[in-house]
Structure formats: C-alpha cells, structure tokens
Short mmCIF file of C-alpha atoms and ligand atoms in Angstrom, two decimals:
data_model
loop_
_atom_site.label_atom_id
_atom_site.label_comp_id
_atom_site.label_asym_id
_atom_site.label_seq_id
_atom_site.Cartn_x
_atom_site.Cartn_y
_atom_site.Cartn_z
CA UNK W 1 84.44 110.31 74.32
CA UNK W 2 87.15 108.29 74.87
CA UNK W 3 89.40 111.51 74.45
CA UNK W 4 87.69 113.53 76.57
CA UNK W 5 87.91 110.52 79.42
CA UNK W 6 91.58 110.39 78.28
CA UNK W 7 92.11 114.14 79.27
CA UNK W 8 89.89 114.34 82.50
CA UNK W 9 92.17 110.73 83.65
CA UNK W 10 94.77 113.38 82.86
CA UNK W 11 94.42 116.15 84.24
CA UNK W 12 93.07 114.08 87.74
CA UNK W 13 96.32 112.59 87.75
CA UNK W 14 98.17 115.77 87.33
CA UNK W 15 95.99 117.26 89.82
CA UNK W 16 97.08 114.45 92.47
CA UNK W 17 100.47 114.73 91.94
CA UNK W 18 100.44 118.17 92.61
CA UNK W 19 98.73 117.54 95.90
CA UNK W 20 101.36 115.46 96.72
CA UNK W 21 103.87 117.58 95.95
CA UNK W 22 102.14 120.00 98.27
CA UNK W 23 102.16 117.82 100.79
CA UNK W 24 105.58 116.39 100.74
CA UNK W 25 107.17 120.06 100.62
CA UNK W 26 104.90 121.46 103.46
CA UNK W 27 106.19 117.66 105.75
CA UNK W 28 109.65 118.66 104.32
CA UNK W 29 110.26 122.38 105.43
CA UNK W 30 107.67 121.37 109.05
CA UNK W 31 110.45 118.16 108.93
CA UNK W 32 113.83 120.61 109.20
CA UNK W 33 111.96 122.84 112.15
CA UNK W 34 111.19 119.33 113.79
CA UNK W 35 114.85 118.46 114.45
CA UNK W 36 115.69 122.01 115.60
CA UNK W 37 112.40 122.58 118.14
CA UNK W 38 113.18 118.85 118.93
CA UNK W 39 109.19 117.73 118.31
CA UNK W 40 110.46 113.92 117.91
CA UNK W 41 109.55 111.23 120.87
CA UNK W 42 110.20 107.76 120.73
CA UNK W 43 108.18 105.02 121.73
CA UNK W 44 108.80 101.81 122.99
CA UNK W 45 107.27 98.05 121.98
CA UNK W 46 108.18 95.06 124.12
CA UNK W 47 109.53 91.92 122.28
CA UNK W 48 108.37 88.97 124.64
CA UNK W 49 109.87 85.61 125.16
CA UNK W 50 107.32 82.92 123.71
CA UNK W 51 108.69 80.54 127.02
CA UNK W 52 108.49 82.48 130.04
CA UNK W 53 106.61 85.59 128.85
CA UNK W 54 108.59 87.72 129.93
CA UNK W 55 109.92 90.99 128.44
CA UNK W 56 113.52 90.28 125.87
CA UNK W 57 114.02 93.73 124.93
CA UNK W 58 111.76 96.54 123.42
CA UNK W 59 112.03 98.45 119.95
CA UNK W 60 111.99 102.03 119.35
CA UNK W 61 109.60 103.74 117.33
CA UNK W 62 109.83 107.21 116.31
CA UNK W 63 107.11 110.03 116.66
CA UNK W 64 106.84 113.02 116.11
CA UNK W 65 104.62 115.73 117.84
CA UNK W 66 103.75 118.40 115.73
CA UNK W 67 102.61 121.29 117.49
CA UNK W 68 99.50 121.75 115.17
CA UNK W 69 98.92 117.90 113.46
CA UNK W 70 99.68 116.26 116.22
CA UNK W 71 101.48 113.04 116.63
CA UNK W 72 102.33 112.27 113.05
CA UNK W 73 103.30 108.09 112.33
CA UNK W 74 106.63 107.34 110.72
CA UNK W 75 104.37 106.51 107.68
CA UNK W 76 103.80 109.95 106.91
CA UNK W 77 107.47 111.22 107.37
CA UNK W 78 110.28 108.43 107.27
CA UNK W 79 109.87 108.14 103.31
CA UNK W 80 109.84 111.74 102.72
CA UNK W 81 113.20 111.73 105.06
CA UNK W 82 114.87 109.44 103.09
CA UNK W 83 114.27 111.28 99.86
CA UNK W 84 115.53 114.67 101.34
CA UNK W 85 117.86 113.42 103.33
CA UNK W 86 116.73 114.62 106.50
CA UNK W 87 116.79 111.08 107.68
CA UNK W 88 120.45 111.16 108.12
CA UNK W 89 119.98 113.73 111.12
CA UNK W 90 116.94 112.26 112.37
CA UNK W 91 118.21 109.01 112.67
CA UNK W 92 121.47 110.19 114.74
CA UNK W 93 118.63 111.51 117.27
CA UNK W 94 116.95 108.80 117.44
CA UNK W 95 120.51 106.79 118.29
CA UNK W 96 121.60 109.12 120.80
CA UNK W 97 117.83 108.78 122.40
CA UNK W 98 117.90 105.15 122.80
CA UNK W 99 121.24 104.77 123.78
CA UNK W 100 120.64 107.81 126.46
CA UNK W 101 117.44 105.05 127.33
CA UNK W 102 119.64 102.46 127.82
CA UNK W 103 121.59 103.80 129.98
CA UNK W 104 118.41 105.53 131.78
CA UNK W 105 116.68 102.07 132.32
CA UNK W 106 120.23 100.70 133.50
CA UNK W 107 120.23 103.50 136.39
CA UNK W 108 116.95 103.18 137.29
CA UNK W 109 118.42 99.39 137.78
CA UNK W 110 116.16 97.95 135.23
CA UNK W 111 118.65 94.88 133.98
CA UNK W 112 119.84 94.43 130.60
CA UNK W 113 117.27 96.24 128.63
CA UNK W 114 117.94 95.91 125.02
CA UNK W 115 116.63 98.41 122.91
CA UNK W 116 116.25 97.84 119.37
CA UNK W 117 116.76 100.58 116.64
CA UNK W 118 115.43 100.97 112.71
CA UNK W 119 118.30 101.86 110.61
CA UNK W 120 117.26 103.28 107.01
CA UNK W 121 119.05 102.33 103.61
CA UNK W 122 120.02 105.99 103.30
CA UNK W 123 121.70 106.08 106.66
CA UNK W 124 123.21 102.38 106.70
CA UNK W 125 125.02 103.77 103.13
CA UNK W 126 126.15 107.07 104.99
CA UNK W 127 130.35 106.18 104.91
CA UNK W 128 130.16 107.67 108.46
CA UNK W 129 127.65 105.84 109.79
CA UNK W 130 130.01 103.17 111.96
CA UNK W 131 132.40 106.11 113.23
CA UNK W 132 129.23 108.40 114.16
CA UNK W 133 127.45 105.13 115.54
CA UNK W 134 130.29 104.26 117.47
CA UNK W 135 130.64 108.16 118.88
CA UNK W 136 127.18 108.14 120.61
CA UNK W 137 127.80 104.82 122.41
CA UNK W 138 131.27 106.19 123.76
CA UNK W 139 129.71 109.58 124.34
CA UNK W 140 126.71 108.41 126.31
CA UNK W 141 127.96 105.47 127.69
CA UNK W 142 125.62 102.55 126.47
CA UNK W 143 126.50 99.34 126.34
CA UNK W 144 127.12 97.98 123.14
CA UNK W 145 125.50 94.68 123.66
CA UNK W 146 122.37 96.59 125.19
CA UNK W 147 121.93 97.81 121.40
CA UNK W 148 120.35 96.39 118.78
CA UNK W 149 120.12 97.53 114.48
CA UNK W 150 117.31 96.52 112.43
CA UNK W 151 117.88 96.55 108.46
CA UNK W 152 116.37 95.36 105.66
CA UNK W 153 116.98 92.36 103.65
CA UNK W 154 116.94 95.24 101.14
CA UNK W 155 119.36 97.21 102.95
CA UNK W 156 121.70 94.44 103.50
CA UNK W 157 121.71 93.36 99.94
CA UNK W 158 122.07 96.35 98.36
CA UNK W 159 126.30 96.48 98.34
CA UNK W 160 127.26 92.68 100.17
CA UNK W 161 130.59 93.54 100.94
CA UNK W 162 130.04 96.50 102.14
CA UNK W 163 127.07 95.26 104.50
CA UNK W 164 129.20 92.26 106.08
CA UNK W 165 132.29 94.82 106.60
CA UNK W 166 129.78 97.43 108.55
CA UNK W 167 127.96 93.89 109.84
CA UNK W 168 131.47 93.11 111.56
CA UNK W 169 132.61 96.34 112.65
CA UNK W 170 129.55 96.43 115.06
CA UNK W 171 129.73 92.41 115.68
CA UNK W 172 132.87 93.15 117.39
CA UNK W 173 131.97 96.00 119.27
CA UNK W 174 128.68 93.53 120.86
CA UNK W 175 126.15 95.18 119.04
CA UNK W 176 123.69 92.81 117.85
CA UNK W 177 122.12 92.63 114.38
CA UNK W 178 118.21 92.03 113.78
CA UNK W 179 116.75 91.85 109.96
CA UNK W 180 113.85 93.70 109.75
CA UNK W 181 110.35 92.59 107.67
CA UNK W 182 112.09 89.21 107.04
CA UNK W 183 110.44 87.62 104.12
CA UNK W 184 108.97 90.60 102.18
CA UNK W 185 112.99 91.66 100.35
CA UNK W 186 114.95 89.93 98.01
CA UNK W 187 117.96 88.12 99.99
CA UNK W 188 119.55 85.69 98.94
CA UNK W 189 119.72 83.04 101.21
CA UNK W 190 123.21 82.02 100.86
CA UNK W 191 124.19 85.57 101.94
CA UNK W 192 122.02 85.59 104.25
CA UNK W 193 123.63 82.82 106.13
CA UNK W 194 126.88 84.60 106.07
CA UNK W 195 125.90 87.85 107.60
CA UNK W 196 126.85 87.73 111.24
CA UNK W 197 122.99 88.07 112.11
CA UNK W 198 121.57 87.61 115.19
CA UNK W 199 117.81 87.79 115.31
CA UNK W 200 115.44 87.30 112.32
CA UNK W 201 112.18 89.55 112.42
CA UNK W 202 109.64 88.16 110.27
CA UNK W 203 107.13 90.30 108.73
CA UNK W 204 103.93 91.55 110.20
CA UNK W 205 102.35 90.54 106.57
CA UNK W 206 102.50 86.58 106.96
CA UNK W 207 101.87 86.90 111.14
CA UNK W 208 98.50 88.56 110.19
CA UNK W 209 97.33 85.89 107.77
CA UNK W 210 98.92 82.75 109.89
CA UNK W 211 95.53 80.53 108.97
CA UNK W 212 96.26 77.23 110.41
CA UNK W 213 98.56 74.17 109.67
CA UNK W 214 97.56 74.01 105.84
CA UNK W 215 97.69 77.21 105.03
CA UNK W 216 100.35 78.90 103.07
CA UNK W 217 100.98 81.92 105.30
CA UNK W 218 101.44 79.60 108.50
CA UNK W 219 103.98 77.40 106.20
CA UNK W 220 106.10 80.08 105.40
CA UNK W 221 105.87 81.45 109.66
CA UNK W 222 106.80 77.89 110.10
CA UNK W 223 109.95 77.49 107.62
CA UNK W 224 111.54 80.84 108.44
CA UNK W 225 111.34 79.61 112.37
CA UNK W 226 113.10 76.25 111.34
CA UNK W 227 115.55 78.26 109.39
CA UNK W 228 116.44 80.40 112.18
CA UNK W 229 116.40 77.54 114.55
CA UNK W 230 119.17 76.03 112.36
CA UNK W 231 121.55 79.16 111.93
CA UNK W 232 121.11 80.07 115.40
CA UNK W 233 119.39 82.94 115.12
CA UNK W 234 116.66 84.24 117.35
CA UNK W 235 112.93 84.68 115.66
CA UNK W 236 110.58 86.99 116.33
CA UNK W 237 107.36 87.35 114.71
CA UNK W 238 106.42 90.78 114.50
CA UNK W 239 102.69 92.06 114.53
CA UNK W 240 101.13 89.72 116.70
CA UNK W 241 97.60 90.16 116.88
CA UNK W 242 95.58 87.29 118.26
CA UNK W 243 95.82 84.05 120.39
CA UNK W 244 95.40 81.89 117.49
CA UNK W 245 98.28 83.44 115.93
CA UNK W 246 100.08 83.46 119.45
CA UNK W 247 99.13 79.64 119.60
CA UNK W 248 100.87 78.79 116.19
CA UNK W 249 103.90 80.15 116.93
CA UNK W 250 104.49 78.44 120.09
CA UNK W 251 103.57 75.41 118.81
CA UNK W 252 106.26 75.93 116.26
CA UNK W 253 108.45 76.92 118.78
CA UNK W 254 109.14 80.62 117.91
CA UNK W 255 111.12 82.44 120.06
CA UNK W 256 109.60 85.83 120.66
CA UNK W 257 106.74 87.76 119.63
CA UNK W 258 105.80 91.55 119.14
CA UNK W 259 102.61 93.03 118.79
CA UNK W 260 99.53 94.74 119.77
CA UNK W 261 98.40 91.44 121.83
CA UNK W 262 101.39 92.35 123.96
CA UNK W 263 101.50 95.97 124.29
CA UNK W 264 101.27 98.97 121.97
CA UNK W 265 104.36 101.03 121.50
CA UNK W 266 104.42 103.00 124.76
CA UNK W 267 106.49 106.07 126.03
CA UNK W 268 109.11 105.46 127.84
CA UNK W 269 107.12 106.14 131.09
CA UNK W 270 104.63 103.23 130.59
CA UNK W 271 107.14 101.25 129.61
CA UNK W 272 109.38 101.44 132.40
CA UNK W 273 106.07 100.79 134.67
CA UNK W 274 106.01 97.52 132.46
CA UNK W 275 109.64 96.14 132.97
CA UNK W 276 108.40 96.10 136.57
CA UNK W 277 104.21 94.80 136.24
CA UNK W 278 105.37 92.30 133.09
CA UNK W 279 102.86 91.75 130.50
CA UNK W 280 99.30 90.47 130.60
CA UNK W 281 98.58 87.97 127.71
P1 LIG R 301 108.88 98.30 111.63
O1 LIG R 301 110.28 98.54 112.03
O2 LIG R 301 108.60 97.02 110.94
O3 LIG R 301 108.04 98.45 112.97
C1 LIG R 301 106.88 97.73 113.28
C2 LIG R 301 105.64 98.54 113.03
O4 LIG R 301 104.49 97.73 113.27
C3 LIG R 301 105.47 99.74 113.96
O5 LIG R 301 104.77 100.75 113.24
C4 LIG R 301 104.57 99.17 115.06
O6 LIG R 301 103.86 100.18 115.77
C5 LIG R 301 103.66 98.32 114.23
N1 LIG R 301 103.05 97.23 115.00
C6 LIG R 301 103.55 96.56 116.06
N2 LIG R 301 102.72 95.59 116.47
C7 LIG R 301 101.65 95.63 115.65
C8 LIG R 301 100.43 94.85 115.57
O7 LIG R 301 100.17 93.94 116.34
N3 LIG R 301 99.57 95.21 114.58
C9 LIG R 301 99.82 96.21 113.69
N4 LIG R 301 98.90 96.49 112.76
N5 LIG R 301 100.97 96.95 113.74
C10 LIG R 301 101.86 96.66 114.71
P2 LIG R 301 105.25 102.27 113.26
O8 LIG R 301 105.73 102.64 114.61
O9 LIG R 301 104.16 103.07 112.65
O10 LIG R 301 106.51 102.26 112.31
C11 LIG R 301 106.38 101.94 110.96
C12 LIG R 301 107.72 101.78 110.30
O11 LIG R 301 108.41 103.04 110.28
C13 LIG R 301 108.65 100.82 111.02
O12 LIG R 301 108.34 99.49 110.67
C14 LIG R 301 109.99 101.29 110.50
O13 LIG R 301 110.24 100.74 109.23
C15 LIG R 301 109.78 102.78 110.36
N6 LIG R 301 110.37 103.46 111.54
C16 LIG R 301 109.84 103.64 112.78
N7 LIG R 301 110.70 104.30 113.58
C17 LIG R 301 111.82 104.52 112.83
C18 LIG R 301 113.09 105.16 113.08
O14 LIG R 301 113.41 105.60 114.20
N8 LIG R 301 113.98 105.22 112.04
C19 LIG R 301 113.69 104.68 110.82
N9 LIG R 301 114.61 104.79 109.83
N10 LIG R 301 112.52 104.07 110.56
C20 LIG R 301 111.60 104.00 111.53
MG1 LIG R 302 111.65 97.53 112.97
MG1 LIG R 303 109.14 95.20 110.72
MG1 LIG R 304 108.71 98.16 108.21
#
C-alpha cells in the first residue's frame, strides 16, 4: 500500500508541477504582449508622518490590466519576471512612469512629492542599471531628490561592494535609499550601518502581529525604531492595519506609517485628490 501511496504522491506532484509550468509559460508569453500593448498601471500608497499626519511621500505599486484576467497583483507576475527576465524592461517602465509622476504632481503644483520605487535583485545587478537610471531622470526631468529606491536587505547583501558603489552613485545624484521588508533578509548589521541608507521599511510581517509591550513582535517593531533613531534613518512601518498597531508605534516614536488604515494603493487620480483632502485616520 505504501507503494501505491508512494506513486499516487507521485504522480500528484508531477501533475502540479506541470500545472505550474502551464501557468508560468501562459503569464510569460501574456507578460512580453503586456509591455508592448502597455497593459501596466501603477498605483500609488501614501507613507504618512506619525506627527502631523500628513502625507511624506507615496510608493508605487505596479499593476497590470489584462484585457481578459483583469488586474493581475505583482504576486502573480513579478517572480515569474525575474526568472525570465522580463523584469529588466518592466522595471525601466515603471521608472520612467514615476518619474513622469513626479514631475506631473510637481506641475499640477503639488510640492515635493516623493515617490518611492521597488527595485528587483535582477535589475539592481543589471551593470546598466545606474547609467539607464540616471537617463530617465535627465530625460524626463525629475528631480532626483523627489525619487526614492527600495531594495532588499537581500539585494543589498548579495555583492557589498558593489551595492555601496551603486548606493553612492545615486547618493550623490540626491536620490534617496529606502530598505525594503526590513527584518525578514539576512544583513548584517555592520554593513548595514555603512550603506548610505536613508529610510528603513520594516516588514509588514512583525507590524501585523505588534501584540503589546511584552510581546516579541512589538520588541522587535520597537528595536528596529531605536536602531534607526540612532543611525539617522527614517522608519516606516509598513502594513499598518489597526489603531492598536497605529498606537504602538507612536508611542515608540516611529516616524511614518503605511498601510491599509491609511489608504489603499490608489491610481494616480485618487491620489492626487488626496495630496489635497489629506488622510482620514
Ligand atoms: P512591497 O514593496 O513590500 O509593497 C508593500 C505591499 O503591501 C503592497 O502589495 C501593498 O499593496 C501591500 N500593503 C500595503 N499596506 C498593506 C496593509 O495594510 N495590509 C496588507 N495586507 N497589505 C498591505 P502589492 O502591491 O501587491 O505588491 C507586492 C510586492 O510586489 C511588493 O512588496 C514588491 O515587492 C513587489 N512589487 C510591487 N510593485 C513592484 C514594481 O514596480 N517592481 C518590482 N520589482 N516589484 C514590485
Ligand atoms: Mg516596497
Ligand atoms: Mg515591503
Ligand atoms: Mg515585499
């Protein structure tokens, strides 16, 4: 019996893979018409300041509406873009877009917008990726310091020097730097420290199970915020839920927060309508 249990186990997991397969050529090939029938949209989250309330910046979110599935999450995609490569072109749109945005948002006199962008490992390791970077602020006109990257601990720590030389090169153009999912890689802290890093984003994980002063989740919220406190670096807490999460990180004097409490990632319509309303909670 246990052989026959052996083959079925086998053949179900043979049959799975297959169906993913399926499924991961069909995003593929429906990825590559994406780009060229331009079916990607970004939307926009605010980032609020935990002081004043009032809107710091927003990040940019990419979607994609598929004439048939209909908007599809980054979930379903991003991972599959990374492994073909289509990411590389994808994320140069979604560059171009926000910096086009930012300079959007500037004429329609909306100050200082920053707009945040994800950059993936496969990208940040393109050897163009500075020089191309660099291209779509000159050629649209942003300002630098309106921009912002998000990486991964993982990203970062992948090749150090290379990371702090890249890390530099858009330091001294005014882009600023944002670590993305803090808490969830494998940095080392010392590097850490040495990256020119501006704003640390900690993950959505330990937000969502913030359970009070003794828990364990709330300790770590509350040591990454002292840590960023002490190498000046800005913290947000991403995925911000509830007011008893909201109330634990003001009490431990967090900077900004992100999250559904706030606002939903918007278009860039309701967003706009936003900069000028502010937010609710
Ligand atoms: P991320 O950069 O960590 O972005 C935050 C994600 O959390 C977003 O999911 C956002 O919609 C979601 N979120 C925000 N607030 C809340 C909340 O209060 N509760 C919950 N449950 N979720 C919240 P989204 O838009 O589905 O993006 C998922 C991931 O896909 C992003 O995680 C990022 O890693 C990746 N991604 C999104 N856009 C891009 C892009 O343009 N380029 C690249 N390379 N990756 C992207
Ligand atoms: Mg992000
Ligand atoms: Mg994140
Ligand atoms: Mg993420």
């Amino acid at each position: 019996h246990a052989k026959e249990r052996g083959r079925n186990n086998y053949q179900f997991f043979h049959q799975a893979m297959n169906q993913r397969a399926v499924e991961r050529q069909l995003i593929e090939s429906n990825l590559r018409r994406a780009l060229e029938q331009s079916e990607f949209t970004l939307h926009y989250q605010p980032k609020v300041d935990l002081q004043n309330h009032r809107i710091t910046g927003v990040e940019a979110l990419l979607r994609w509406m598929h004439p048939e599935w209909g908007l599809v999450q980054p979930e379903r995609f991003i991972a599959i873009a990374e492994e073909c490569g289509l990411i590389v072109p994808i994320g140069r749109w979604v560059l171009r877009e926000a910096c086009l945005q930012i300079v959007r948002w500037r004429e329609a006199s909306i100050p200082g917008v920053s707009i945040a962008v994800n950059v993936s490992a496969v990208e940040f390791r393109q050897r163009d990726f500075f020089d191309h970077a660099l291209a779509i602020l000159e050629e649209t006109g942003a300002d630098p310091a309106c921009l912002q990257l998000e990486l991964t601990e993982t990203v970062l720590m992948r090749d150090v020097a290379t990371s702090a030389d890249l890390l530099a090169r858009f330091k001294a153009l005014g882009v600023k730097i944002a670590v993305d999912d803090f808490g969830t890689g494998y940095s080392s802290l010392s590097y850490l420290s040495q990256f020119p890093i501006d704003v640390l984003k900690i993950d959505q994980s330990f937000v969502r199970a913030i359970d009070g002063e003794a828990g364990k989740n709330g300790a770590i919220v509350g040591a990454v915020i002292d840590m960023g406190r002490n190498l000046h670096q800005r913290v947000i807490a991403e995925g911000v839920e509830d007011e008893e999460q909201l109330a634990f990180l003001k009490a431990h004097e967090c900077n900004e927060a992100q999250g559904y409490l706030f606002s939903r990632p918007v278009d860039a319509a309701l967003m706009q309508a936003m900069f000028g309303t502010g937010i609710a909670a």
